[in-house]
Coordinates of C-alpha atoms and ligand atoms in Angstrom, one line a residue:
Chain A
M355 CA 48.3 -49.6 -14.0
S356 CA 51.4 -51.1 -12.6
D357 CA 53.8 -49.6 -10.1
H358 CA 56.9 -50.4 -12.1
H359 CA 55.6 -49.9 -15.6
K360 CA 57.5 -47.5 -17.7
G361 CA 56.3 -45.2 -20.5
D362 CA 52.6 -45.1 -19.8
G363 CA 52.8 -41.4 -19.3
S364 CA 51.5 -41.7 -15.7
G365 CA 54.2 -39.4 -14.4
V366 CA 55.6 -42.1 -12.2
E367 CA 59.3 -42.9 -11.9
T368 CA 60.4 -46.5 -12.4
F369 CA 61.8 -48.7 -9.7
D370 CA 65.6 -49.2 -10.0
A371 CA 67.2 -51.9 -8.0
R372 CA 70.3 -49.8 -7.6
S373 CA 68.6 -46.7 -6.5
P374 CA 69.4 -45.3 -3.0
S375 CA 65.9 -46.1 -1.9
R376 CA 66.5 -49.8 -2.6
R377 CA 69.8 -49.7 -0.7
R378 CA 68.3 -47.8 2.2
F379 CA 65.5 -50.4 2.4
L380 CA 68.0 -53.3 2.4
K381 CA 70.1 -51.5 5.0
S382 CA 67.1 -50.9 7.1
M383 CA 66.5 -54.6 7.3
G384 CA 69.8 -54.7 9.2
A385 CA 71.3 -57.5 11.2
S386 CA 68.0 -59.3 11.5
G387 CA 67.3 -58.9 7.8
L388 CA 66.3 -62.5 7.5
A389 CA 63.8 -62.3 10.2
A390 CA 62.5 -59.1 8.8
A391 CA 62.1 -60.6 5.4
T392 CA 59.8 -63.2 6.6
A393 CA 58.0 -61.0 9.2
P394 CA 54.8 -59.3 8.1
A395 CA 55.1 -56.0 6.3
W396 CA 53.9 -54.4 9.5
A397 CA 56.9 -55.6 11.4
Q398 CA 59.1 -54.3 8.6
I399 CA 57.4 -50.9 8.9
A400 CA 58.2 -50.8 12.6
Q401 CA 61.8 -51.8 12.0
A402 CA 62.4 -49.4 9.1
G403 CA 61.0 -46.8 11.4
Q404 CA 63.6 -47.5 14.0
S405 CA 66.7 -47.3 11.7
Q406 CA 65.3 -44.3 9.7
A407 CA 66.3 -41.9 12.4
E408 CA 66.7 -39.1 9.9
P409 CA 63.4 -37.7 8.6
V410 CA 62.5 -37.8 4.9
E411 CA 64.2 -34.9 3.3
P412 CA 62.1 -32.2 1.6
R413 CA 62.2 -32.7 -2.1
D414 CA 62.3 -29.8 -4.6
D415 CA 62.0 -30.7 -8.3
G416 CA 62.8 -27.2 -9.6
A417 CA 61.0 -25.9 -12.7
P418 CA 58.4 -28.2 -14.2
A419 CA 58.9 -29.6 -17.7
E420 CA 56.3 -29.2 -20.4
G421 CA 53.2 -31.2 -19.6
E422 CA 54.0 -31.1 -15.9
Q423 CA 52.5 -29.1 -13.0
Q424 CA 54.2 -28.0 -9.9
I425 CA 52.5 -28.9 -6.7
R426 CA 53.3 -28.6 -3.0
L427 CA 52.5 -31.4 -0.7
T428 CA 53.1 -31.5 3.0
V429 CA 53.6 -35.1 3.9
N430 CA 54.0 -36.1 7.5
G431 CA 55.0 -32.5 8.3
V432 CA 57.6 -32.2 5.5
E433 CA 56.9 -29.9 2.6
H434 CA 57.8 -31.1 -0.9
T435 CA 57.7 -29.3 -4.2
L436 CA 57.0 -31.8 -6.9
N437 CA 56.5 -31.7 -10.6
V438 CA 53.8 -34.2 -11.8
T439 CA 51.9 -34.9 -14.9
P440 CA 48.1 -34.4 -14.6
N441 CA 47.4 -38.1 -14.5
A442 CA 49.9 -38.9 -11.7
V443 CA 48.0 -40.6 -8.9
L444 CA 48.6 -39.5 -5.3
L445 CA 49.4 -43.1 -4.1
D446 CA 52.0 -43.6 -6.9
V447 CA 53.6 -40.2 -6.2
L448 CA 54.0 -41.0 -2.5
R449 CA 55.4 -44.5 -3.1
D450 CA 57.5 -44.0 -6.2
R451 CA 58.6 -40.4 -5.9
L452 CA 58.8 -39.8 -2.2
E453 CA 59.7 -43.4 -1.5
L454 CA 57.1 -43.6 1.2
T455 CA 56.1 -47.2 0.5
G456 CA 54.2 -47.8 3.7
T457 CA 50.9 -46.9 1.9
K458 CA 50.0 -50.0 -0.1
K459 CA 48.5 -50.5 -3.5
G460 CA 45.9 -53.3 -3.5
C461 CA 43.1 -53.1 -6.0
D462 CA 44.0 -49.6 -7.4
Q463 CA 40.3 -49.0 -7.9
G464 CA 38.9 -47.8 -4.6
Q465 CA 37.7 -51.2 -3.5
C466 CA 40.2 -52.5 -0.9
G467 CA 41.3 -49.6 1.3
A468 CA 45.0 -50.6 1.3
C469 CA 45.9 -47.1 0.1
T470 CA 44.0 -45.3 2.8
L471 CA 45.7 -42.2 4.2
L472 CA 44.7 -38.9 5.7
V473 CA 44.3 -35.7 3.7
N474 CA 43.8 -32.8 6.0
D475 CA 42.9 -35.4 8.7
T476 CA 40.2 -37.1 6.6
A477 CA 40.7 -40.7 5.5
I478 CA 40.5 -41.2 1.7
N479 CA 41.5 -43.7 -0.9
S480 CA 44.8 -42.4 -2.4
C481 CA 44.5 -44.6 -5.5
L482 CA 41.5 -42.6 -6.7
S483 CA 43.1 -39.2 -6.1
L484 CA 45.1 -37.1 -8.6
A485 CA 48.3 -35.6 -7.0
V486 CA 47.6 -32.3 -8.7
S487 CA 44.3 -32.1 -7.0
H488 CA 46.0 -32.1 -3.6
D489 CA 48.3 -29.2 -4.2
G490 CA 48.7 -27.4 -0.8
D491 CA 47.2 -30.3 1.2
E492 CA 48.6 -31.9 4.4
I493 CA 49.0 -35.6 4.0
T494 CA 49.6 -38.1 6.8
T495 CA 50.7 -41.6 5.9
I496 CA 51.5 -44.6 8.1
E497 CA 55.1 -43.4 8.3
G498 CA 53.9 -40.2 9.9
L499 CA 52.1 -41.7 12.9
S500 CA 54.8 -42.7 15.3
N501 CA 56.8 -40.2 17.3
G502 CA 60.3 -41.4 16.8
D503 CA 60.4 -44.8 18.4
D504 CA 57.1 -44.2 20.2
L505 CA 54.4 -46.0 18.3
H506 CA 51.0 -44.3 17.8
P507 CA 48.5 -46.0 20.2
V508 CA 46.8 -47.6 17.2
Q509 CA 50.1 -49.0 15.9
A510 CA 50.9 -50.3 19.4
A511 CA 47.5 -52.0 19.7
F512 CA 47.8 -53.7 16.3
W513 CA 51.2 -55.0 17.3
E514 CA 49.9 -56.3 20.6
H515 CA 46.7 -57.9 19.3
D516 CA 48.5 -59.5 16.3
A517 CA 46.0 -57.7 14.1
Y518 CA 47.5 -58.9 10.8
Q519 CA 48.8 -62.0 9.1
C520 CA 50.6 -61.0 5.8
G521 CA 50.4 -57.3 6.8
Y522 CA 49.5 -56.0 3.4
C523 CA 46.3 -54.3 4.5
T524 CA 47.7 -53.2 7.8
S525 CA 48.8 -49.6 7.0
G526 CA 45.4 -48.9 5.5
Q527 CA 43.6 -50.5 8.4
I528 CA 45.6 -48.4 10.9
M529 CA 45.0 -45.2 9.0
S530 CA 41.3 -45.8 8.9
A531 CA 41.3 -46.7 12.6
V532 CA 43.1 -43.5 13.4
A533 CA 40.5 -41.5 11.5
I534 CA 37.6 -43.4 13.1
L535 CA 38.8 -43.0 16.6
N536 CA 39.1 -39.3 16.1
D537 CA 35.6 -39.0 14.7
D538 CA 32.9 -38.3 17.3
N539 CA 30.2 -39.1 14.7
I540 CA 31.2 -42.8 14.7
G541 CA 29.8 -44.9 17.5
S542 CA 32.2 -46.7 19.8
D543 CA 30.4 -50.1 19.8
D544 CA 31.8 -53.0 17.8
A545 CA 29.1 -52.9 15.1
S546 CA 29.8 -49.2 14.4
V547 CA 33.5 -49.9 14.1
R548 CA 33.0 -52.8 11.8
E549 CA 30.7 -50.8 9.6
A550 CA 33.0 -47.8 9.5
M551 CA 36.0 -50.0 8.7
S552 CA 34.2 -52.1 6.0
G553 CA 36.2 -50.3 3.3
N554 CA 39.4 -52.0 4.5
I555 CA 39.4 -55.5 3.2
C556 CA 41.7 -58.0 4.8
R557 CA 42.4 -61.0 2.6
C558 CA 43.9 -62.9 5.5
G559 CA 40.7 -62.4 7.5
A560 CA 42.3 -60.9 10.6
Y561 CA 39.2 -58.9 11.3
K562 CA 38.6 -60.3 14.8
N563 CA 42.0 -59.1 16.0
I564 CA 41.8 -55.8 14.0
L565 CA 38.5 -55.0 15.9
A566 CA 40.1 -55.9 19.2
A567 CA 43.1 -53.7 18.4
V568 CA 40.9 -50.7 17.4
Q569 CA 38.8 -51.0 20.6
D570 CA 41.9 -51.3 22.7
A571 CA 43.5 -48.3 21.0
R572 CA 40.3 -46.3 21.8
G573 CA 41.0 -46.8 25.5
R574 CA 44.7 -45.9 25.1
M575 CA 43.9 -42.7 23.2
K576 CA 41.3 -41.6 25.8
G577 CA 43.9 -42.2 28.5
A578 CA 46.4 -40.1 26.6
S579 CA 44.2 -37.1 26.2
Chain B
M1136 CA 46.4 -44.2 -16.7
H1137 CA 45.6 -42.3 -19.9
N1138 CA 46.9 -38.8 -19.7
F1139 CA 44.9 -35.6 -20.1
D1140 CA 45.1 -31.8 -19.9
Y1141 CA 44.3 -30.5 -16.5
A1142 CA 42.7 -27.2 -15.5
R1143 CA 41.8 -26.2 -12.0
A1144 CA 38.7 -23.9 -11.8
D1145 CA 38.4 -21.1 -9.3
S1146 CA 34.8 -20.1 -10.3
T1147 CA 31.8 -21.8 -11.8
R1148 CA 32.1 -19.6 -14.9
Q1149 CA 35.7 -20.5 -15.3
A1150 CA 34.9 -24.2 -14.9
V1151 CA 32.2 -24.0 -17.6
S1152 CA 34.5 -22.2 -20.0
S1153 CA 37.4 -24.5 -19.4
H1154 CA 35.2 -27.5 -20.0
G1155 CA 33.4 -26.0 -23.1
P1156 CA 30.6 -27.8 -24.9
D1157 CA 33.2 -30.5 -25.7
K1158 CA 32.3 -34.1 -24.9
Q1159 CA 35.9 -35.0 -24.5
A1160 CA 36.2 -33.0 -21.3
A1161 CA 35.2 -34.1 -17.8
Y1162 CA 34.6 -32.3 -14.5
L1163 CA 36.6 -33.8 -11.6
A1164 CA 34.9 -33.8 -8.2
G1165 CA 35.7 -36.7 -5.8
G1166 CA 37.1 -38.7 -8.6
T1167 CA 35.7 -42.0 -7.3
T1168 CA 33.8 -42.7 -10.4
L1169 CA 35.8 -40.7 -12.9
L1170 CA 39.3 -41.9 -12.1
D1171 CA 38.1 -45.5 -11.6
L1172 CA 36.8 -45.5 -15.1
V1173 CA 39.7 -43.6 -16.6
K1174 CA 42.1 -46.1 -15.0
I1175 CA 40.3 -49.0 -16.7
D1176 CA 40.0 -47.1 -20.0
I1177 CA 36.3 -46.8 -20.1
M1178 CA 36.3 -43.0 -19.9
R1179 CA 39.0 -41.2 -21.9
P1180 CA 38.7 -37.5 -21.3
E1181 CA 41.2 -35.3 -23.1
Q1182 CA 40.6 -32.4 -20.6
V1183 CA 39.9 -32.7 -16.9
V1184 CA 38.4 -29.7 -15.2
D1185 CA 39.0 -29.9 -11.4
I1186 CA 36.1 -28.3 -9.6
N1187 CA 37.2 -29.1 -6.1
R1188 CA 38.1 -25.5 -5.3
L1189 CA 34.7 -24.1 -6.2
D1190 CA 32.6 -22.4 -3.5
L1191 CA 29.9 -25.1 -3.7
K1192 CA 30.3 -26.8 -0.3
R1193 CA 27.4 -25.3 1.7
I1194 CA 24.1 -26.7 2.8
E1195 CA 21.5 -23.9 3.2
T1196 CA 17.9 -23.8 4.3
L1197 CA 15.9 -21.5 2.0
N1198 CA 13.1 -19.2 3.1
D1199 CA 10.5 -21.5 1.4
G1200 CA 11.6 -24.4 3.6
R1201 CA 13.7 -26.1 0.9
T1202 CA 17.3 -27.2 1.4
R1203 CA 19.9 -26.2 -1.1
I1204 CA 23.0 -28.5 -1.3
G1205 CA 26.2 -27.4 -3.0
A1206 CA 27.4 -29.7 -5.7
L1207 CA 30.7 -30.4 -3.8
V1208 CA 29.2 -31.2 -0.4
T1209 CA 30.7 -34.6 0.3
N1210 CA 28.5 -37.6 1.0
T1211 CA 29.9 -37.7 4.5
A1212 CA 29.2 -34.1 5.2
L1213 CA 25.7 -34.3 3.8
A1214 CA 24.8 -37.4 5.8
R1215 CA 26.2 -35.9 9.0
D1216 CA 24.5 -32.5 8.7
E1217 CA 22.1 -32.1 11.6
R1218 CA 19.3 -30.6 9.5
I1219 CA 19.5 -33.4 7.0
A1220 CA 19.7 -36.1 9.7
S1221 CA 16.6 -34.7 11.4
D1222 CA 14.4 -33.4 8.5
Y1223 CA 15.5 -35.9 5.8
A1224 CA 16.5 -39.0 7.7
V1225 CA 15.9 -41.1 4.6
L1226 CA 18.7 -39.2 2.8
S1227 CA 21.2 -39.4 5.7
E1228 CA 20.5 -43.2 6.0
A1229 CA 20.8 -43.7 2.2
L1230 CA 24.1 -41.9 2.1
L1231 CA 25.6 -43.9 5.0
S1232 CA 24.5 -47.1 3.5
G1233 CA 26.6 -46.4 0.3
A1234 CA 30.2 -47.3 -0.4
T1235 CA 32.7 -47.0 2.4
T1236 CA 33.9 -44.4 4.9
Q1237 CA 36.8 -43.3 2.8
L1238 CA 34.8 -43.2 -0.5
R1239 CA 32.0 -41.2 1.1
N1240 CA 34.7 -38.7 2.4
K1241 CA 35.6 -38.1 -1.3
A1242 CA 32.3 -38.6 -3.1
T1243 CA 30.3 -35.4 -3.8
T1244 CA 26.6 -34.7 -4.2
A1245 CA 26.8 -34.0 -7.9
G1246 CA 29.3 -36.8 -8.5
N1247 CA 26.9 -39.2 -6.9
V1248 CA 24.1 -38.0 -9.1
M1249 CA 26.4 -38.6 -12.1
Q1250 CA 27.9 -42.0 -11.1
R1251 CA 27.9 -44.6 -13.9
V1252 CA 26.5 -48.1 -14.0
R1253 CA 28.3 -51.0 -12.3
C1254 CA 27.4 -53.5 -15.0
P1255 CA 30.5 -55.8 -15.4
Y1256 CA 30.0 -55.9 -19.2
F1257 CA 30.2 -52.1 -19.3
R1258 CA 33.3 -52.1 -17.2
D1259 CA 35.2 -55.0 -18.9
G1260 CA 35.9 -52.9 -22.0
V1261 CA 35.4 -55.9 -24.4
S1262 CA 31.8 -57.2 -24.2
N1263 CA 29.0 -55.9 -26.3
C1264 CA 27.6 -52.9 -24.5
N1265 CA 25.3 -50.3 -26.0
K1266 CA 26.2 -47.8 -23.3
R1267 CA 29.9 -48.0 -24.0
E1268 CA 29.7 -48.7 -27.7
P1269 CA 26.3 -47.7 -29.0
G1270 CA 24.8 -50.3 -31.4
S1271 CA 27.0 -53.1 -30.3
G1272 CA 24.3 -54.9 -28.3
C1273 CA 23.8 -55.8 -24.7
A1274 CA 25.8 -58.7 -23.2
A1275 CA 23.9 -58.6 -20.0
I1276 CA 20.5 -59.5 -21.4
E1277 CA 21.6 -63.0 -22.1
G1278 CA 24.5 -63.0 -19.6
H1279 CA 25.0 -62.7 -15.9
N1280 CA 22.3 -60.3 -14.9
R1281 CA 21.8 -61.0 -11.2
S1282 CA 22.9 -58.2 -8.9
V1283 CA 23.3 -54.9 -10.8
H1284 CA 20.6 -55.4 -13.4
A1285 CA 17.1 -54.1 -13.3
V1286 CA 13.6 -55.3 -13.5
L1287 CA 11.9 -51.9 -13.9
G1288 CA 12.5 -49.4 -16.8
T1289 CA 14.7 -51.8 -18.8
S1290 CA 14.7 -51.9 -22.6
E1291 CA 16.0 -54.4 -25.1
H1292 CA 19.1 -52.2 -25.3
C1293 CA 20.2 -51.9 -21.7
I1294 CA 19.1 -53.3 -18.3
A1295 CA 21.7 -51.9 -15.9
T1296 CA 20.5 -50.5 -12.6
H1297 CA 21.3 -46.9 -11.6
P1298 CA 23.6 -47.8 -8.6
S1299 CA 23.1 -44.8 -6.4
D1300 CA 21.5 -45.0 -2.9
M1301 CA 21.5 -41.2 -2.4
C1302 CA 19.5 -40.6 -5.5
V1303 CA 16.8 -43.0 -4.4
A1304 CA 16.3 -40.9 -1.3
M1305 CA 16.3 -37.7 -3.4
A1306 CA 13.7 -39.2 -5.7
A1307 CA 11.4 -39.8 -2.8
I1308 CA 12.0 -36.4 -1.2
G1309 CA 11.6 -34.5 -4.5
A1310 CA 14.4 -32.2 -5.7
T1311 CA 15.6 -29.7 -8.3
I1312 CA 19.0 -29.8 -10.0
T1313 CA 20.5 -26.4 -10.8
V1314 CA 23.0 -26.4 -13.7
E1315 CA 25.3 -23.8 -15.2
G1316 CA 26.3 -24.2 -18.8
P1317 CA 27.6 -22.5 -21.9
E1318 CA 24.1 -21.2 -22.4
G1319 CA 23.5 -20.0 -18.8
Q1320 CA 21.7 -21.4 -15.8
R1321 CA 18.7 -23.7 -15.8
E1322 CA 16.8 -26.0 -13.5
I1323 CA 15.9 -29.7 -14.0
D1324 CA 13.4 -31.6 -12.0
F1325 CA 15.3 -34.4 -10.2
L1326 CA 12.8 -37.0 -11.6
D1327 CA 13.6 -35.9 -15.1
F1328 CA 17.3 -35.9 -14.7
H1329 CA 18.1 -39.6 -15.1
L1330 CA 16.9 -41.0 -18.5
L1331 CA 15.5 -44.4 -19.2
P1332 CA 17.7 -46.4 -21.5
G1333 CA 15.1 -46.8 -24.3
D1334 CA 16.8 -46.9 -27.7
T1335 CA 19.7 -44.7 -26.5
P1336 CA 21.3 -46.2 -23.4
E1337 CA 24.4 -44.1 -24.0
R1338 CA 22.3 -41.0 -23.0
E1339 CA 22.1 -41.3 -19.2
H1340 CA 21.1 -37.8 -18.0
A1341 CA 19.5 -34.5 -19.0
L1342 CA 22.7 -32.4 -19.0
K1343 CA 23.7 -30.7 -22.2
P1344 CA 27.4 -30.9 -23.2
G1345 CA 29.5 -28.9 -20.8
E1346 CA 26.8 -28.2 -18.2
L1347 CA 27.9 -28.2 -14.6
I1348 CA 25.7 -29.2 -11.7
T1349 CA 26.0 -26.4 -9.1
H1350 CA 23.3 -27.4 -6.6
V1351 CA 20.6 -29.9 -5.7
T1352 CA 17.7 -28.4 -3.9
L1353 CA 15.5 -30.7 -1.8
D1354 CA 11.8 -30.0 -1.6
A1355 CA 10.6 -28.9 1.9
P1356 CA 10.1 -31.9 4.1
L1357 CA 6.5 -33.2 4.5
D1358 CA 5.1 -31.9 7.8
N1359 CA 5.1 -34.5 10.6
S1360 CA 6.6 -37.1 8.4
R1361 CA 8.8 -40.1 9.2
S1362 CA 11.2 -41.6 6.7
H1363 CA 13.6 -44.5 6.4
Y1364 CA 15.9 -46.1 3.8
L1365 CA 16.1 -49.9 3.7
K1366 CA 18.9 -51.4 1.7
L1367 CA 18.9 -55.2 1.0
R1368 CA 22.2 -56.6 -0.3
D1369 CA 24.4 -59.7 -0.5
R1370 CA 26.4 -58.7 2.7
A1371 CA 25.7 -56.4 5.6
S1372 CA 28.0 -53.6 4.5
Y1373 CA 29.8 -52.1 1.5
Q1374 CA 27.8 -53.5 -1.3
F1375 CA 25.4 -52.1 -3.9
A1376 CA 21.7 -52.7 -3.3
L1377 CA 19.9 -55.7 -4.7
A1378 CA 16.8 -53.9 -3.7
S1379 CA 16.2 -50.8 -1.6
S1380 CA 13.4 -48.6 -0.6
A1381 CA 13.2 -44.9 0.4
V1382 CA 9.9 -44.3 2.1
I1383 CA 8.4 -41.2 3.6
V1384 CA 5.0 -41.3 5.3
T1385 CA 2.6 -39.1 7.3
L1386 CA 0.0 -40.6 9.5
E1387 CA -3.2 -39.5 11.2
G1388 CA -4.0 -42.2 13.8
D1389 CA -3.5 -45.3 11.8
T1390 CA -4.4 -43.8 8.5
I1391 CA -1.7 -42.9 5.9
T1392 CA -2.3 -39.3 4.9
D1393 CA 0.7 -39.0 2.5
A1394 CA 3.4 -41.3 1.2
R1395 CA 6.5 -41.2 -1.0
V1396 CA 8.1 -44.4 -2.2
A1397 CA 11.2 -44.7 -4.3
L1398 CA 13.2 -47.8 -5.1
G1399 CA 16.9 -48.6 -5.7
G1400 CA 18.7 -51.7 -7.1
V1401 CA 15.7 -52.7 -9.2
G1402 CA 15.3 -49.8 -11.7
T1403 CA 17.4 -48.4 -14.6
R1404 CA 17.0 -45.0 -12.8
P1405 CA 16.3 -44.0 -9.3
W1406 CA 12.7 -45.3 -9.3
R1407 CA 9.8 -43.2 -7.9
A1408 CA 6.8 -45.5 -7.4
H1409 CA 3.9 -43.0 -7.9
E1410 CA 1.2 -45.6 -8.3
A1411 CA 2.2 -47.4 -5.1
E1412 CA 2.0 -44.1 -3.3
A1413 CA -1.5 -43.5 -4.6
A1414 CA -2.4 -47.0 -3.2
L1415 CA -1.2 -46.0 0.2
K1416 CA -2.8 -42.6 0.6
G1417 CA -6.0 -42.5 2.7
Q1418 CA -5.6 -46.2 3.6
K1419 CA -5.2 -47.9 7.0
A1420 CA -1.6 -48.7 7.8
T1421 CA -2.0 -52.5 7.6
E1422 CA 0.1 -55.2 6.1
A1423 CA -2.6 -55.8 3.5
T1424 CA -2.3 -52.2 2.4
F1425 CA 1.5 -52.4 2.2
Q1426 CA 1.4 -55.7 0.2
K1427 CA -1.1 -54.2 -2.2
A1428 CA 1.1 -51.1 -2.8
A1429 CA 4.2 -53.3 -3.2
G1430 CA 2.5 -55.4 -5.8
I1431 CA 1.5 -52.3 -7.7
A1432 CA 5.0 -51.0 -7.6
F1433 CA 6.3 -54.0 -9.5
K1434 CA 3.3 -54.5 -11.8
S1435 CA 5.3 -53.6 -14.9
A1436 CA 8.4 -55.5 -13.9
T1437 CA 10.3 -57.6 -16.4
P1438 CA 12.5 -60.4 -14.9
Y1439 CA 15.7 -61.6 -16.6
A1440 CA 17.3 -65.0 -16.2
H1441 CA 19.1 -64.4 -12.9
N1442 CA 17.3 -61.5 -11.3
A1443 CA 13.6 -62.5 -11.0
F1444 CA 14.2 -62.7 -7.3
K1445 CA 14.3 -58.9 -7.3
I1446 CA 10.6 -58.7 -7.8
P1447 CA 9.6 -60.3 -4.4
L1448 CA 12.7 -58.8 -2.8
G1449 CA 11.8 -55.3 -3.9
Q1450 CA 8.2 -55.8 -2.7
Q1451 CA 9.6 -56.9 0.7
A1452 CA 11.8 -53.8 0.8
I1453 CA 8.6 -51.7 0.6
V1454 CA 6.5 -53.8 3.0
R1455 CA 9.2 -54.0 5.6
N1456 CA 10.1 -50.3 5.4
L1457 CA 6.4 -49.3 5.8
T1458 CA 6.0 -51.8 8.7
T1459 CA 8.9 -50.2 10.5
L1460 CA 7.8 -46.7 9.9
T1461 CA 4.2 -47.2 11.0
A1462 CA 4.9 -49.4 13.9
Ligands
FAD1899 C1 34.2 -49.5 -4.5 C2 33.0 -48.5 -4.7 C3 31.8 -48.8 -4.0 C4 30.7 -48.0 -4.2 N1 29.5 -48.3 -3.5 C5 28.5 -47.4 -3.6 C6 27.2 -47.7 -3.0 O1 27.1 -48.7 -2.3 N2 26.2 -46.9 -3.2 C7 26.3 -45.7 -3.9 O2 25.4 -45.0 -4.0 N3 27.5 -45.5 -4.6 C8 28.5 -46.3 -4.4 N4 29.7 -46.0 -5.1 C9 29.7 -44.9 -6.0 C10 30.1 -43.6 -5.4 O3 29.0 -43.1 -4.6 C11 30.4 -42.6 -6.5 O4 31.5 -43.0 -7.2 C12 30.5 -41.2 -6.1 O5 29.3 -40.7 -5.5 C13 30.9 -40.2 -7.2 O6 31.1 -39.0 -6.7 P1 32.5 -38.2 -7.0 O7 32.4 -36.9 -6.4 O8 33.7 -39.0 -6.6 O9 32.4 -38.1 -8.6 P2 33.5 -38.0 -9.7 O10 34.1 -39.3 -9.9 O11 34.4 -36.9 -9.5 O12 32.5 -37.7 -11.0 C14 31.6 -38.6 -11.5 C15 31.1 -38.1 -12.8 O13 30.3 -36.9 -12.6 C16 30.9 -35.9 -13.3 N5 30.7 -34.7 -12.4 C17 31.2 -34.6 -11.2 N6 30.8 -33.4 -10.6 C18 30.0 -32.8 -11.6 C19 29.2 -31.6 -11.6 N7 29.2 -30.7 -10.5 N8 28.5 -31.3 -12.7 C20 28.5 -32.1 -13.7 N9 29.2 -33.3 -13.8 C21 29.9 -33.6 -12.7 C22 32.3 -36.3 -13.6 O14 32.8 -35.7 -14.8 C23 32.1 -37.8 -13.8 O15 31.7 -38.1 -15.1 C24 30.8 -46.8 -4.9 C25 32.0 -46.5 -5.6 C26 33.1 -47.4 -5.5 C27 34.4 -47.0 -6.2
SF4_1900 S1 23.1 -53.7 -19.3 FE1 23.6 -51.7 -20.2 S2 25.6 -51.4 -19.4 FE2 25.3 -53.6 -19.2 S3 26.0 -54.5 -21.1 FE3 23.9 -54.1 -21.4 S4 24.0 -52.0 -22.4 FE4 25.9 -52.3 -21.4
FES1901 S1 44.4 -49.6 -3.6 FE1 43.1 -47.9 -3.2 S2 41.3 -48.9 -2.5 FE2 42.5 -50.6 -3.1
FES1902 S1 46.8 -59.2 7.1 FE1 46.9 -60.0 5.1 S2 45.4 -58.8 4.0 FE2 45.1 -58.2 6.0

């Protein structure tokens, strides 16, 4: 299933180069657009975060068409009323309908972890989730972690430890790390962290720095609480 | 992804009636098997019945000492439950050795029981595969049959392993599956639930069309027992078993008074090794005893071109597990 594929009945809108989202994205690249274009996706996330001062507006689709279901999703604190077909996948709805493209699609089969986000504070693979199943749920994506310009401790630690190369797996890594650091059942030693994060594959092999970042963030989160 | 009608059930009865005795319908629990296979067009349900809101998320200790697990208890919640971790360590360990943190957060007890084979020829949608296309043949028998193909319980029609870790622990513990269907409620012995491929590899389990699993009830733990799950795989984490063993033993001095042994990664269903257990009971806990039992467990094994190594590996999984437990 492709992101930009039309007419497969997946309930996913197609990508249009002239759409406001595209313009907003280009604008968000701003003066240092060239640098941003070559920087890892992670850096782009941080930069987009900076210029996106206004929060994502709540979306209300109105009455559902035949074959659609109306659902309510609270994403990063904003409540949206959306009409989706039964086969619409949560990952695609967030990326293509709500234009929250921080959550990535890697394998689309539950194998890589790029699509990891939090549903009611639990980390799950959004590529193996139907949007309709999540009616009423609270969802946190990478876009919802920072507090304005203040990065979440895990984001800050990834930044400082250079815990990425291409950056494609990074938002999934960070979301898993946030869940793990908030879970008392998971040990704090390196082996436990590696095991708990093994569902987040990094093609670039940045694992050493990812582990360092997670362990560093643990200290920062303790300090904060 | 192929589209379907969607119904969300609020009660077990409603789930069963929405599903109906129709084979083109599917219950949706965590979706980690179902949606994966719908996306790659291997399963094509016309109706999906979402059971996630059903009140089947509890773990209860029954008066007779058994433990009743709701169908929708997640693999994470089950593994982390204190009663499970202390009374059924083998189950907790098996669950935590499976899949990934995110997947275990979604995966449910009943969904795990019902997961499908990982055979690449089943999943590719084009190769001959009797499970997917009954009568078409089995590409794995002459093909790549190294990691997810069995040496025990195979037939000339299918050699895929049952991939679950959780089920191996349950086979060792002993359990009962409770189902609710168009014709009412019934119970199925866990060891009778998964079917050998035989001549009908497309039939994988004992459910009748439309039946819903509501609970899995574990037998009471053996008194003063110790248990352990040992999973051997190609890498240290996040990989299906090449061979695994779930072992429960009770000891008096250095004599084994009772033993349960089940195997994963080597059988076409979660494999209870009754004869190996008999060879352990009443014997001294020595390496010679373990080796003998391990040999018996694989007496009827059939190796294929690339998986003969699973016979010694499976035997080692038994010996090493027993060595750890009786040390
Ligand atoms: C990348 C990956 C790696 C994995 N690695 C492992 C591993 O190492 N070890 C392991 O054991 N497993 C592994 N798994 C499999 C995983 O454990 C299963 O996919 C999961 O347990 C299925 O549970 P679910 O709730 O998501 O099921 P679903 O996908 O919701 O359902 C699975 C099937 O069961 C049916 N069903 C669901 N609930 C019921 C019910 N109550 N009654 C009747 N039918 C029902 C569905 O219709 C469907 O046919 C892996 C999966 C993936 C994707
Ligand atoms: S082993 Fe079973 S699942 Fe695999 S190709 Fe043969 S029949 Fe199909
Ligand atoms: S995109 Fe979901 S796990 Fe790879
Ligand atoms: S940084 Fe490239 S995949 Fe992880």
